[in-house]
PDB file of C-alpha atoms and ligand atoms in Angstrom:
ATOM      1  CA  MET N   8     222.432 -70.847  85.413  1.00  0.00           C
ATOM      2  CA  ILE N   9     221.502 -71.223  89.092  1.00  0.00           C
ATOM      3  CA  SER N  10     220.292 -67.632  89.194  1.00  0.00           C
ATOM      4  CA  LEU N  11     218.152 -68.332  86.107  1.00  0.00           C
ATOM      5  CA  TYR N  12     216.489 -71.325  87.830  1.00  0.00           C
ATOM      6  CA  LEU N  13     216.074 -69.233  90.973  1.00  0.00           C
ATOM      7  CA  GLY N  14     214.487 -66.431  88.979  1.00  0.00           C
ATOM      8  CA  LEU N  15     212.118 -68.843  87.210  1.00  0.00           C
ATOM      9  CA  THR N  16     211.165 -70.460  90.525  1.00  0.00           C
ATOM     10  CA  ILE N  17     210.375 -67.099  92.085  1.00  0.00           C
ATOM     11  CA  LEU N  18     208.381 -66.160  88.993  1.00  0.00           C
ATOM     12  CA  LEU N  19     206.429 -69.417  89.199  1.00  0.00           C
ATOM     13  CA  ILE N  20     205.663 -68.899  92.904  1.00  0.00           C
ATOM     14  CA  ALA N  21     204.564 -65.323  92.212  1.00  0.00           C
ATOM     15  CA  LEU N  22     202.301 -66.543  89.404  1.00  0.00           C
ATOM     16  CA  VAL N  23     200.702 -69.232  91.609  1.00  0.00           C
ATOM     17  CA  LEU N  24     200.141 -66.711  94.431  1.00  0.00           C
ATOM     18  CA  PHE N  25     198.658 -64.247  91.941  1.00  0.00           C
ATOM     19  CA  ILE N  26     196.224 -66.883  90.620  1.00  0.00           C
ATOM     20  CA  ILE N  27     195.286 -67.990  94.147  1.00  0.00           C
ATOM     21  CA  SER N  28     194.671 -64.420  95.277  1.00  0.00           C
ATOM     22  CA  GLY N  29     192.523 -63.815  92.191  1.00  0.00           C
ATOM     23  CA  VAL N  30     190.405 -66.896  92.927  1.00  0.00           C
ATOM     24  CA  GLN N  31     190.015 -65.859  96.567  1.00  0.00           C
ATOM     25  CA  ARG N  32     189.095 -62.337  95.580  1.00  0.00           C
ATOM     26  CA  ARG N  33     186.428 -63.559  93.146  1.00  0.00           C
ATOM     27  CA  ALA N  34     185.159 -65.976  95.803  1.00  0.00           C
ATOM     28  CA  SER N  35     184.787 -63.101  98.255  1.00  0.00           C
ATOM     29  CA  GLY N  36     182.515 -61.245  95.867  1.00  0.00           C
ATOM     30  CA  LEU N  37     183.773 -57.851  97.012  1.00  0.00           C
ATOM     31  CA  PRO N  38     184.699 -56.316  93.647  1.00  0.00           C
ATOM     32  CA  GLY N  39     181.444 -57.239  91.948  1.00  0.00           C
ATOM     33  CA  GLY N  40     179.183 -55.715  94.574  1.00  0.00           C
ATOM     34  CA  ARG N  41     177.918 -52.237  95.052  1.00  0.00           C
ATOM     35  CA  VAL N  42     178.603 -50.688  98.411  1.00  0.00           C
ATOM     36  CA  ILE N  43     175.273 -49.448  99.694  1.00  0.00           C
ATOM     37  CA  TYR N  44     176.120 -48.568 103.280  1.00  0.00           C
ATOM     38  CA  SER N  45     179.258 -47.771 105.223  1.00  0.00           C
ATOM     39  CA  ASP N  46     180.157 -46.559 108.663  1.00  0.00           C
ATOM     40  CA  THR N  47     183.318 -44.942 107.360  1.00  0.00           C
ATOM     41  CA  ARG N  48     182.767 -41.288 108.167  1.00  0.00           C
ATOM     42  CA  ALA N  49     184.772 -40.118 105.172  1.00  0.00           C
ATOM     43  CA  TRP N  50     182.143 -41.762 102.985  1.00  0.00           C
ATOM     44  CA  GLY N  51     179.268 -39.787 104.408  1.00  0.00           C
ATOM     45  CA  LYS N  52     176.619 -40.154 107.044  1.00  0.00           C
ATOM     46  CA  VAL N  53     176.625 -43.017 109.533  1.00  0.00           C
ATOM     47  CA  GLU N  54     173.424 -45.042 109.541  1.00  0.00           C
ATOM     48  CA  LYS N  55     171.855 -46.570 112.642  1.00  0.00           C
ATOM     49  CA  PRO N  56     173.081 -49.983 113.816  1.00  0.00           C
ATOM     50  CA  LEU N  57     170.921 -52.986 112.957  1.00  0.00           C
ATOM     51  CA  PHE N  58     168.802 -54.178 115.886  1.00  0.00           C
ATOM     52  CA  ASP N  59     166.755 -57.266 116.657  1.00  0.00           C
ATOM     53  CA  HIS N  60     164.403 -56.771 119.573  1.00  0.00           C
ATOM     54  CA  ASP N  61     163.614 -60.464 120.135  1.00  0.00           C
ATOM     55  CA  LEU N  62     167.253 -61.429 120.666  1.00  0.00           C
ATOM     56  CA  GLY N  63     168.302 -58.084 122.112  1.00  0.00           C
ATOM     57  CA  LEU N  64     171.067 -58.112 119.509  1.00  0.00           C
ATOM     58  CA  THR N  65     172.530 -55.069 117.841  1.00  0.00           C
ATOM     59  CA  GLY N  66     175.476 -54.507 115.542  1.00  0.00           C
ATOM     60  CA  LYS N  67     176.801 -52.444 112.686  1.00  0.00           C
ATOM     61  CA  PRO N  68     178.764 -54.086 109.878  1.00  0.00           C
ATOM     62  CA  ASP N  69     181.396 -51.978 108.178  1.00  0.00           C
ATOM     63  CA  TYR N  70     179.606 -52.327 104.847  1.00  0.00           C
ATOM     64  CA  LEU N  71     176.518 -53.804 103.292  1.00  0.00           C
ATOM     65  CA  VAL N  72     176.992 -54.799  99.673  1.00  0.00           C
ATOM     66  CA  GLU N  73     174.087 -55.521  97.350  1.00  0.00           C
ATOM     67  CA  GLN N  74     174.608 -58.440  94.988  1.00  0.00           C
ATOM     68  CA  SER N  75     171.836 -59.818  92.781  1.00  0.00           C
ATOM     69  CA  GLY N  76     169.142 -58.649  95.154  1.00  0.00           C
ATOM     70  CA  LYS N  77     170.953 -60.058  98.203  1.00  0.00           C
ATOM     71  CA  ILE N  78     172.465 -57.919 100.935  1.00  0.00           C
ATOM     72  CA  ILE N  79     175.912 -59.078 102.038  1.00  0.00           C
ATOM     73  CA  PRO N  80     177.490 -57.782 105.271  1.00  0.00           C
ATOM     74  CA  VAL N  81     181.201 -57.015 105.147  1.00  0.00           C
ATOM     75  CA  GLU N  82     183.399 -56.809 108.217  1.00  0.00           C
ATOM     76  CA  VAL N  83     186.816 -55.185 107.847  1.00  0.00           C
ATOM     77  CA  LYS N  84     189.600 -56.319 110.165  1.00  0.00           C
ATOM     78  CA  THR N  85     193.021 -54.796 110.668  1.00  0.00           C
ATOM     79  CA  GLY N  86     196.165 -56.467 111.942  1.00  0.00           C
ATOM     80  CA  ARG N  87     197.550 -59.849 110.999  1.00  0.00           C
ATOM     81  CA  THR N  88     195.798 -61.814 108.262  1.00  0.00           C
ATOM     82  CA  PRO N  89     195.111 -65.329 109.571  1.00  0.00           C
ATOM     83  CA  PRO N  90     195.114 -68.428 107.341  1.00  0.00           C
ATOM     84  CA  ALA N  91     191.447 -68.876 108.212  1.00  0.00           C
ATOM     85  CA  PRO N  92     189.007 -66.467 109.887  1.00  0.00           C
ATOM     86  CA  TYR N  93     189.015 -66.468 113.685  1.00  0.00           C
ATOM     87  CA  ASP N  94     185.944 -68.041 115.266  1.00  0.00           C
ATOM     88  CA  SER N  95     185.079 -64.789 117.007  1.00  0.00           C
ATOM     89  CA  HIS N  96     185.111 -62.989 113.650  1.00  0.00           C
ATOM     90  CA  VAL N  97     182.936 -65.680 112.060  1.00  0.00           C
ATOM     91  CA  PHE N  98     180.372 -65.331 114.846  1.00  0.00           C
ATOM     92  CA  GLN N  99     180.447 -61.557 114.565  1.00  0.00           C
ATOM     93  CA  LEU N 100     179.781 -61.840 110.841  1.00  0.00           C
ATOM     94  CA  ALA N 101     177.050 -64.433 111.462  1.00  0.00           C
ATOM     95  CA  ALA N 102     175.397 -61.974 113.852  1.00  0.00           C
ATOM     96  CA  TYR N 103     175.404 -59.354 111.087  1.00  0.00           C
ATOM     97  CA  CYS N 104     173.903 -61.898 108.660  1.00  0.00           C
ATOM     98  CA  LEU N 105     171.177 -62.646 111.187  1.00  0.00           C
ATOM     99  CA  LEU N 106     170.510 -58.947 111.767  1.00  0.00           C
ATOM    100  CA  VAL N 107     170.336 -58.284 108.020  1.00  0.00           C
ATOM    101  CA  HIS N 108     167.888 -61.167 107.627  1.00  0.00           C
ATOM    102  CA  ARG N 109     165.664 -60.024 110.483  1.00  0.00           C
ATOM    103  CA  THR N 110     165.668 -56.332 109.595  1.00  0.00           C
ATOM    104  CA  THR N 111     165.310 -56.619 105.803  1.00  0.00           C
ATOM    105  CA  GLY N 112     163.623 -59.999 105.388  1.00  0.00           C
ATOM    106  CA  LYS N 113     166.410 -61.012 102.999  1.00  0.00           C
ATOM    107  CA  ARG N 114     168.677 -63.822 104.149  1.00  0.00           C
ATOM    108  CA  PRO N 115     172.327 -63.239 103.115  1.00  0.00           C
ATOM    109  CA  PRO N 116     173.814 -66.388 101.532  1.00  0.00           C
ATOM    110  CA  HIS N 117     177.158 -65.386 103.001  1.00  0.00           C
ATOM    111  CA  GLY N 118     179.090 -62.550 104.567  1.00  0.00           C
ATOM    112  CA  ILE N 119     182.601 -61.306 103.926  1.00  0.00           C
ATOM    113  CA  ILE N 120     185.505 -60.799 106.317  1.00  0.00           C
ATOM    114  CA  HIS N 121     188.112 -58.492 104.858  1.00  0.00           C
ATOM    115  CA  TYR N 122     191.603 -58.813 106.350  1.00  0.00           C
ATOM    116  CA  PRO N 123     194.493 -56.665 105.098  1.00  0.00           C
ATOM    117  CA  GLY N 124     195.896 -59.528 103.031  1.00  0.00           C
ATOM    118  CA  ARG N 125     192.848 -61.617 102.153  1.00  0.00           C
ATOM    119  CA  ASP N 126     189.053 -61.675 101.977  1.00  0.00           C
ATOM    120  CA  PHE N 127     187.005 -64.627 103.198  1.00  0.00           C
ATOM    121  CA  ALA N 128     183.450 -65.360 102.129  1.00  0.00           C
ATOM    122  CA  VAL N 129     181.731 -67.152 105.026  1.00  0.00           C
ATOM    123  CA  ASP N 130     178.559 -69.071 104.155  1.00  0.00           C
ATOM    124  CA  TYR N 131     175.631 -68.198 106.410  1.00  0.00           C
ATOM    125  CA  THR N 132     174.378 -71.743 106.746  1.00  0.00           C
ATOM    126  CA  PRO N 133     171.530 -72.948 109.006  1.00  0.00           C
ATOM    127  CA  GLU N 134     174.242 -74.698 111.080  1.00  0.00           C
ATOM    128  CA  LEU N 135     176.115 -71.428 111.600  1.00  0.00           C
ATOM    129  CA  GLU N 136     172.861 -69.665 112.464  1.00  0.00           C
ATOM    130  CA  HIS N 137     172.006 -72.331 115.064  1.00  0.00           C
ATOM    131  CA  ALA N 138     175.518 -72.164 116.541  1.00  0.00           C
ATOM    132  CA  LEU N 139     175.110 -68.382 116.821  1.00  0.00           C
ATOM    133  CA  LEU N 140     171.700 -68.684 118.500  1.00  0.00           C
ATOM    134  CA  ASP N 141     173.177 -71.216 120.973  1.00  0.00           C
ATOM    135  CA  LEU N 142     176.012 -68.801 121.712  1.00  0.00           C
ATOM    136  CA  VAL N 143     173.605 -65.905 122.280  1.00  0.00           C
ATOM    137  CA  ALA N 144     171.539 -68.112 124.628  1.00  0.00           C
ATOM    138  CA  ASP N 145     174.707 -69.030 126.574  1.00  0.00           C
ATOM    139  CA  ILE N 146     175.643 -65.359 126.849  1.00  0.00           C
ATOM    140  CA  ARG N 147     172.179 -64.487 128.161  1.00  0.00           C
ATOM    141  CA  ILE N 148     172.547 -67.184 130.851  1.00  0.00           C
ATOM    142  CA  ASP N 149     176.054 -65.985 131.761  1.00  0.00           C
ATOM    143  CA  GLU N 150     174.767 -62.427 132.075  1.00  0.00           C
ATOM    144  CA  GLN N 151     172.691 -63.525 135.041  1.00  0.00           C
ATOM    145  CA  HIS N 152     175.762 -64.656 136.977  1.00  0.00           C
ATOM    146  CA  ALA N 153     177.986 -62.308 138.936  1.00  0.00           C
ATOM    147  CA  GLU N 154     181.068 -64.428 138.090  1.00  0.00           C
ATOM    148  CA  VAL N 155     181.730 -66.001 134.710  1.00  0.00           C
ATOM    149  CA  SER N 156     184.692 -68.265 134.001  1.00  0.00           C
ATOM    150  CA  ARG N 157     187.074 -67.548 131.188  1.00  0.00           C
ATOM    151  CA  SER N 158     186.009 -69.505 128.081  1.00  0.00           C
ATOM    152  CA  HIS N 159     189.430 -69.820 126.403  1.00  0.00           C
ATOM    153  CA  ASP N 160     193.156 -70.251 126.999  1.00  0.00           C
ATOM    154  CA  GLU N 161     194.383 -67.685 124.496  1.00  0.00           C
ATOM    155  CA  ALA N 162     196.704 -65.140 126.052  1.00  0.00           C
ATOM    156  CA  GLN N 163     196.642 -63.129 122.830  1.00  0.00           C
ATOM    157  CA  ARG N 164     192.911 -62.580 123.195  1.00  0.00           C
ATOM    158  CA  CYS N 165     193.398 -61.245 126.711  1.00  0.00           C
ATOM    159  CA  HIS N 166     196.261 -59.109 125.456  1.00  0.00           C
ATOM    160  CA  ARG N 167     193.908 -57.364 123.014  1.00  0.00           C
ATOM    161  CA  CYS N 168     190.972 -57.215 125.443  1.00  0.00           C
ATOM    162  CA  GLY N 169     189.736 -53.894 126.780  1.00  0.00           C
ATOM    163  CA  PHE N 170     188.867 -55.490 130.153  1.00  0.00           C
ATOM    164  CA  ARG N 171     192.375 -56.857 130.722  1.00  0.00           C
ATOM    165  CA  ASP N 172     193.264 -54.419 133.502  1.00  0.00           C
ATOM    166  CA  THR N 173     190.198 -55.219 135.586  1.00  0.00           C
ATOM    167  CA  CYS N 174     189.680 -58.895 134.694  1.00  0.00           C
ATOM    168  CA  ASP N 175     190.848 -61.320 137.396  1.00  0.00           C
ATOM    169  CA  GLN N 176     191.113 -64.139 134.828  1.00  0.00           C
ATOM    170  CA  SER N 177     193.290 -62.339 132.334  1.00  0.00           C
ATOM    171  CA  LEU N 178     196.148 -64.351 130.824  1.00  0.00           C
ATOM    172  CA  ALA N 179     198.045 -61.267 129.738  1.00  0.00           C
TER     173      ALA N 179
HETATM  174  S1  SF4 Q 222     191.051 -60.302 129.829  1.00  0.00           S
HETATM  175 FE1  SF4 Q 222     189.337 -61.379 130.816  1.00  0.00          FE
HETATM  176  S2  SF4 Q 222     187.507 -60.674 129.700  1.00  0.00           S
HETATM  177 FE2  SF4 Q 222     189.308 -60.200 128.438  1.00  0.00          FE
HETATM  178  S3  SF4 Q 222     189.556 -61.926 127.065  1.00  0.00           S
HETATM  179 FE3  SF4 Q 222     190.856 -62.304 128.849  1.00  0.00          FE
HETATM  180  S4  SF4 Q 222     189.590 -63.531 130.235  1.00  0.00           S
HETATM  181 FE4  SF4 Q 222     188.200 -62.612 128.725  1.00  0.00          FE
END
């Protein structure tokens, strides 16, 4: 009898997870879109990165998906799937949204971050755009200084950083 209850409980949990994943997948919009651009070499030619001269900003999303006349940038991440997107990933996606807007004239309503276990649709709100522009302005100011202080206390970030071996503020 106990094994029956256990089996039913596991079944119930699996069903709930299945429903949740379905809702999240629909919310991400990935399946319904048409992939119109990819930097995956196996898929064909690699297009030029997007570039905005005024901000001096350039970047290349993994995909651009067309949905109802809108162009949605998609960023694919490997590694651990977090419960919510990392701030750095959100800003990266926001930068792609901004670049899409400035290069095509079409403002994406959102972008998508694809982790191995979950997709997140991130709304490209005016607030997120302003936060991104503030961040870019801060970076431009920092670029003028020979020394810039570390902006975080996350050893994991330093652990994954390509400048770790030469950075005198590394936590890893
Ligand atoms: S190693 Fe240095 S540059 Fe890299 S994340 Fe850490 S503090 Fe920043």
